[in-house]
Amino acid sequence: MNDNILPSLAAINARITAACESAGRNPGDVRLLLATKTVPAARIRLALEAGQTLIAENKVQELKEKFAELENISHENHFIGHLQTNKIKDLLKYNVTCLQSLDRLELAEKLHQRLLLENKVMEVLIQVNTSGEDSKFGVHPAEAVALTRAVAGLKTLKVKGLMTIGLFSADTVKVRDCFRLLRNLRDEIAAQQMVGVEMKELSMGMSGDLETAIAEGATIVRVGTAVFGQRPTPDSYYWNENAR
Ligand SMILES: *Cc1c(COP(=O)(O)O)cnc(C)c1O
């Protein structure tokens, strides 16, 4: 494995800048989040030392394993994986500031109860399944507004926007439809001016489709492979409920 991630980091940042320029957007309005599943802490550290500030895991177990080694270097932790309610307590031990994968009311309610007990608050994004694929988590688009409204009633949860995983397809028109759907939902929810809901983030776009996502208004792009290289574990391990 090539240990030097600096060229790939520079290349990703150049892609983000170019995509912003094509879309007439300010590169400062798009944050790069490093998706660090399967990546050893030492390599994540290299990225943080190179000036990256935002990382995210998919599994609480990996968050826990890497926590000590990254604790003393300044960065922000989000969580982007499917969260089982029995992992909430653990999640709260590791300074995660934003749960990007909030996809059901049961999870929101249990998280809220635990946060109340610990006298904490947490930022959340509502994850929407914009591709219609069974393998992907997220609330059905038709239920996104109602879920957001319900979560808004839970005072420990600060809704900051929406997240999605686009369709995996070489057909950029179809991929773009997913991202446009998320943006339209964001606008629809923002127009309702719900108390406690700030629709500022659109977390969408990954290694293969970040240009398309930026064209549709992404404010956070989540990149793993293009920075760290291919993962040894298939994504179905992270994205499929039945996989262990
Ligand atoms: C792994 C992962 C990413 C990054 O995917 P790459 O294709 O490796 O860039 C983004 N979002 C989520 C939710 C992920 O699990």
Tab-separated table of C-alpha atoms and ligand atoms in Angstrom:
chain	number	residue	atom	x	y	z
A	1	MET	CA	0.000	0.000	0.000
A	2	ASN	CA	1.266	3.442	-0.847
A	3	ASP	CA	1.689	5.260	2.427
A	4	ASN	CA	1.971	8.666	0.907
A	5	ILE	CA	-1.551	10.005	0.830
A	6	LEU	CA	-0.486	13.601	0.204
A	7	PRO	CA	-0.708	13.432	-3.601
A	8	SER	CA	-4.176	11.879	-3.492
A	9	LEU	CA	-5.332	14.439	-0.930
A	10	ALA	CA	-4.046	17.229	-3.148
A	11	ALA	CA	-5.778	15.655	-6.146
A	12	ILE	CA	-9.111	15.462	-4.307
A	13	ASN	CA	-8.851	19.053	-3.167
A	14	ALA	CA	-8.097	20.055	-6.761
A	15	ARG	CA	-11.179	18.133	-7.951
A	16	ILE	CA	-13.330	19.925	-5.377
A	17	THR	CA	-11.972	23.319	-6.403
A	18	ALA	CA	-12.486	22.586	-10.112
A	19	ALA	CA	-16.032	21.327	-9.498
A	20	CYS	CA	-16.846	24.471	-7.520
A	21	GLU	CA	-15.483	26.636	-10.298
A	22	SER	CA	-17.601	24.851	-12.920
A	23	ALA	CA	-20.649	25.223	-10.719
A	24	GLY	CA	-19.956	28.882	-9.954
A	25	ARG	CA	-19.557	28.076	-6.265
A	26	ASN	CA	-17.039	29.136	-3.650
A	27	PRO	CA	-14.653	26.228	-2.796
A	28	GLY	CA	-14.796	27.420	0.806
A	29	ASP	CA	-18.443	26.330	0.915
A	30	VAL	CA	-17.644	22.636	0.380
A	31	ARG	CA	-15.983	20.651	3.158
A	32	LEU	CA	-14.021	17.485	2.546
A	33	LEU	CA	-14.927	14.733	4.991
A	34	LEU	CA	-12.601	11.731	5.034
A	35	ALA	CA	-14.477	8.433	5.278
A	36	THR	CA	-11.999	6.384	7.283
A	37	LYS	CA	-13.592	2.937	7.536
A	38	THR	CA	-10.894	0.192	7.494
A	39	VAL	CA	-8.111	2.823	7.470
A	40	PRO	CA	-5.577	2.406	10.284
A	41	ALA	CA	-5.271	5.310	12.730
A	42	ALA	CA	-1.677	5.998	11.661
A	43	ARG	CA	-2.806	6.771	8.105
A	44	ILE	CA	-5.705	8.909	9.303
A	45	ARG	CA	-3.165	10.796	11.384
A	46	LEU	CA	-1.154	11.594	8.269
A	47	ALA	CA	-4.226	13.190	6.732
A	48	LEU	CA	-4.897	15.238	9.858
A	49	GLU	CA	-1.268	16.332	10.008
A	50	ALA	CA	-1.597	17.416	6.387
A	51	GLY	CA	-4.337	19.815	7.451
A	52	GLN	CA	-7.546	17.811	7.076
A	53	THR	CA	-10.035	18.486	9.853
A	54	LEU	CA	-13.109	16.310	9.352
A	55	ILE	CA	-13.256	12.514	9.546
A	56	ALA	CA	-16.020	9.947	9.970
A	57	GLU	CA	-16.394	6.281	10.782
A	58	ASN	CA	-19.197	3.842	9.943
A	59	LYS	CA	-18.837	1.559	12.939
A	60	VAL	CA	-18.634	2.437	16.623
A	61	GLN	CA	-16.121	-0.377	17.054
A	62	GLU	CA	-13.649	1.288	14.672
A	63	LEU	CA	-14.226	4.666	16.284
A	64	LYS	CA	-13.330	3.118	19.609
A	65	GLU	CA	-10.220	1.330	18.326
A	66	LYS	CA	-8.737	4.454	16.729
A	67	PHE	CA	-9.849	7.013	19.306
A	68	ALA	CA	-6.812	7.061	21.600
A	69	GLU	CA	-4.349	7.388	18.738
A	70	LEU	CA	-6.154	10.401	17.274
A	71	GLU	CA	-7.330	12.090	20.446
A	72	ASN	CA	-4.423	14.491	20.786
A	73	ILE	CA	-4.590	15.847	17.236
A	74	SER	CA	-7.274	18.432	16.607
A	75	HIS	CA	-10.124	17.303	14.345
A	76	GLU	CA	-13.867	16.888	14.143
A	77	ASN	CA	-15.595	13.490	14.186
A	78	HIS	CA	-18.845	12.731	12.392
A	79	PHE	CA	-20.553	9.353	12.159
A	80	ILE	CA	-21.825	8.108	8.799
A	81	GLY	CA	-22.740	4.460	9.375
A	82	HIS	CA	-25.930	2.650	10.191
A	83	LEU	CA	-26.315	2.996	13.953
A	84	GLN	CA	-27.991	0.328	16.030
A	85	THR	CA	-29.712	1.665	19.109
A	86	ASN	CA	-27.644	-0.564	21.393
A	87	LYS	CA	-24.518	1.321	20.249
A	88	ILE	CA	-25.749	4.802	21.209
A	89	LYS	CA	-24.134	4.781	24.621
A	90	ASP	CA	-20.773	3.867	23.122
A	91	LEU	CA	-21.046	6.415	20.330
A	92	LEU	CA	-21.359	9.193	22.898
A	93	LYS	CA	-17.986	8.320	24.439
A	94	TYR	CA	-15.978	9.357	21.405
A	95	ASN	CA	-16.647	13.037	20.779
A	96	VAL	CA	-18.810	12.611	17.715
A	97	THR	CA	-20.310	16.032	17.006
A	98	CYS	CA	-22.639	15.056	14.179
A	99	LEU	CA	-24.573	11.900	13.381
A	100	GLN	CA	-25.071	12.132	9.622
A	101	SER	CA	-27.010	8.897	9.369
A	102	LEU	CA	-30.151	9.575	11.372
A	103	ASP	CA	-32.730	7.566	9.442
A	104	ARG	CA	-35.537	6.613	11.793
A	105	LEU	CA	-37.544	8.029	14.664
A	106	GLU	CA	-36.816	5.155	17.023
A	107	LEU	CA	-33.095	5.934	16.793
A	108	ALA	CA	-33.735	9.654	17.284
A	109	GLU	CA	-35.832	9.051	20.386
A	110	LYS	CA	-33.335	6.713	22.010
A	111	LEU	CA	-30.457	9.027	21.187
A	112	HIS	CA	-32.406	11.928	22.668
A	113	GLN	CA	-33.066	10.031	25.899
A	114	ARG	CA	-29.396	9.194	26.300
A	115	LEU	CA	-28.276	12.744	25.499
A	116	LEU	CA	-30.715	14.074	28.095
A	117	LEU	CA	-29.199	11.760	30.706
A	118	GLU	CA	-25.710	12.907	29.840
A	119	ASN	CA	-26.718	16.535	29.542
A	120	LYS	CA	-25.404	16.772	25.977
A	121	VAL	CA	-26.644	17.821	22.574
A	122	MET	CA	-25.736	16.453	19.148
A	123	GLU	CA	-25.926	17.694	15.594
A	124	VAL	CA	-27.669	15.379	13.143
A	125	LEU	CA	-28.307	15.092	9.438
A	126	ILE	CA	-31.329	13.187	8.215
A	127	GLN	CA	-30.192	10.390	5.885
A	128	VAL	CA	-32.462	9.967	2.881
A	129	ASN	CA	-32.478	6.971	0.540
A	130	THR	CA	-32.559	8.863	-2.747
A	131	SER	CA	-31.558	5.912	-4.940
A	132	GLY	CA	-34.388	3.559	-4.006
A	133	GLU	CA	-31.868	0.738	-3.537
A	134	ASP	CA	-32.646	-1.732	-0.760
A	135	SER	CA	-28.994	-1.989	0.162
A	136	LYS	CA	-28.845	1.620	1.251
A	137	PHE	CA	-30.121	3.036	4.488
A	138	GLY	CA	-32.061	6.232	4.825
A	139	VAL	CA	-35.623	7.368	5.204
A	140	HIS	CA	-37.834	7.167	2.125
A	141	PRO	CA	-37.914	10.590	0.433
A	142	ALA	CA	-41.674	10.819	0.940
A	143	GLU	CA	-41.149	10.507	4.703
A	144	ALA	CA	-38.188	12.837	5.067
A	145	VAL	CA	-40.197	15.944	5.910
A	146	ALA	CA	-42.226	14.152	8.592
A	147	LEU	CA	-39.128	12.588	10.138
A	148	THR	CA	-37.382	15.954	10.229
A	149	ARG	CA	-40.405	17.494	11.932
A	150	ALA	CA	-40.476	14.742	14.546
A	151	VAL	CA	-36.741	15.014	15.221
A	152	ALA	CA	-37.093	18.773	15.553
A	153	GLY	CA	-39.283	18.130	18.581
A	154	LEU	CA	-36.390	16.409	20.371
A	155	LYS	CA	-34.504	19.250	21.957
A	156	THR	CA	-31.096	17.566	22.260
A	157	LEU	CA	-30.907	16.983	18.508
A	158	LYS	CA	-29.896	19.878	16.280
A	159	VAL	CA	-30.887	19.158	12.701
A	160	LYS	CA	-28.314	20.682	10.344
A	161	GLY	CA	-29.314	19.255	7.010
A	162	LEU	CA	-29.576	16.100	4.929
A	163	MET	CA	-27.289	13.274	3.848
A	164	THR	CA	-27.516	10.709	1.072
A	165	ILE	CA	-25.547	8.029	-0.733
A	166	GLY	CA	-26.219	8.425	-4.451
A	167	LEU	CA	-26.948	5.645	-6.877
A	168	PHE	CA	-23.858	3.681	-7.947
A	169	SER	CA	-24.066	4.059	-11.648
A	170	ALA	CA	-22.024	5.307	-14.548
A	171	ASP	CA	-25.165	7.107	-15.681
A	172	THR	CA	-24.465	10.574	-14.323
A	173	VAL	CA	-27.975	11.726	-15.189
A	174	LYS	CA	-29.446	9.187	-12.771
A	175	VAL	CA	-26.832	9.933	-10.132
A	176	ARG	CA	-27.570	13.612	-10.470
A	177	ASP	CA	-31.294	12.922	-9.995
A	178	CYS	CA	-30.498	11.525	-6.526
A	179	PHE	CA	-28.583	14.616	-5.523
A	180	ARG	CA	-31.206	16.924	-6.968
A	181	LEU	CA	-33.870	15.102	-5.003
A	182	LEU	CA	-31.924	15.722	-1.803
A	183	ARG	CA	-31.481	19.399	-2.630
A	184	ASN	CA	-35.184	19.795	-3.392
A	185	LEU	CA	-36.061	18.141	-0.088
A	186	ARG	CA	-33.684	20.485	1.687
A	187	ASP	CA	-35.410	23.476	0.083
A	188	GLU	CA	-38.856	22.091	0.890
A	189	ILE	CA	-37.953	21.559	4.554
A	190	ALA	CA	-36.182	24.911	4.824
A	191	ALA	CA	-39.311	26.642	3.503
A	192	GLN	CA	-41.285	25.227	6.429
A	193	GLN	CA	-39.037	27.050	8.922
A	194	MET	CA	-39.285	24.406	11.621
A	195	VAL	CA	-38.011	25.500	15.010
A	196	GLY	CA	-34.690	23.794	15.795
A	197	VAL	CA	-34.031	22.872	12.185
A	198	GLU	CA	-31.308	24.517	10.171
A	199	MET	CA	-31.147	23.172	6.615
A	200	LYS	CA	-27.646	24.287	5.793
A	201	GLU	CA	-25.768	21.042	5.075
A	202	LEU	CA	-26.132	18.749	2.094
A	203	SER	CA	-23.769	15.825	2.670
A	204	MET	CA	-23.552	14.058	-0.678
A	205	GLY	CA	-20.939	12.916	-3.153
A	206	MET	CA	-18.143	10.381	-2.715
A	207	SER	CA	-14.939	9.427	-4.581
A	208	GLY	CA	-16.782	8.612	-7.803
A	209	ASP	CA	-19.430	11.297	-7.963
A	210	LEU	CA	-18.360	14.335	-5.997
A	211	GLU	CA	-18.383	16.644	-9.054
A	212	THR	CA	-22.040	15.810	-9.705
A	213	ALA	CA	-22.890	16.373	-6.044
A	214	ILE	CA	-21.114	19.715	-5.950
A	215	ALA	CA	-23.022	20.785	-9.073
A	216	GLU	CA	-26.239	20.071	-7.126
A	217	GLY	CA	-25.157	21.987	-4.037
A	218	ALA	CA	-23.219	19.601	-1.774
A	219	THR	CA	-21.681	21.319	1.250
A	220	ILE	CA	-19.903	18.180	2.519
A	221	VAL	CA	-18.388	15.530	0.242
A	222	ARG	CA	-17.402	12.230	1.874
A	223	VAL	CA	-14.323	10.644	0.350
A	224	GLY	CA	-12.562	7.403	1.245
A	225	THR	CA	-11.162	5.374	-1.631
A	226	ALA	CA	-9.795	8.282	-3.663
A	227	VAL	CA	-7.619	9.317	-0.725
A	228	PHE	CA	-6.758	6.089	1.078
A	229	GLY	CA	-7.005	3.517	-1.727
A	230	GLN	CA	-9.234	0.483	-2.146
A	231	ARG	CA	-10.709	-1.007	1.006
A	232	PRO	CA	-10.163	-4.677	1.881
A	233	THR	CA	-13.782	-5.059	3.017
A	234	PRO	CA	-16.690	-4.738	0.588
A	235	ASP	CA	-19.066	-1.867	1.313
A	236	SER	CA	-21.934	-4.319	1.762
A	237	TYR	CA	-20.369	-5.029	5.152
A	238	TYR	CA	-21.125	-1.460	6.119
A	239	TRP	CA	-24.256	-0.795	4.143
A	240	ASN	CA	-26.263	-3.956	4.548
A	241	GLU	CA	-28.211	-4.582	7.716
A	242	ASN	CA	-27.813	-8.350	7.470
A	243	ALA	CA	-24.068	-8.323	6.975
A	244	ARG	CA	-21.897	-8.813	10.041
B	1	LIG	C1	-17.390	4.621	2.588
B	1	LIG	C2	-18.322	5.747	2.550
B	1	LIG	C3	-18.040	6.903	1.810
B	1	LIG	C4	-16.795	7.067	0.962
B	1	LIG	O1	-16.853	6.245	-0.164
B	1	LIG	P1	-15.694	6.213	-1.259
B	1	LIG	O2	-16.353	5.709	-2.480
B	1	LIG	O3	-14.646	5.305	-0.726
B	1	LIG	O4	-15.185	7.594	-1.421
B	1	LIG	C5	-18.975	7.925	1.860
B	1	LIG	N1	-20.111	7.831	2.572
B	1	LIG	C6	-20.409	6.737	3.293
B	1	LIG	C7	-21.674	6.701	4.066
B	1	LIG	C8	-19.531	5.660	3.300
B	1	LIG	O5	-19.851	4.577	4.016
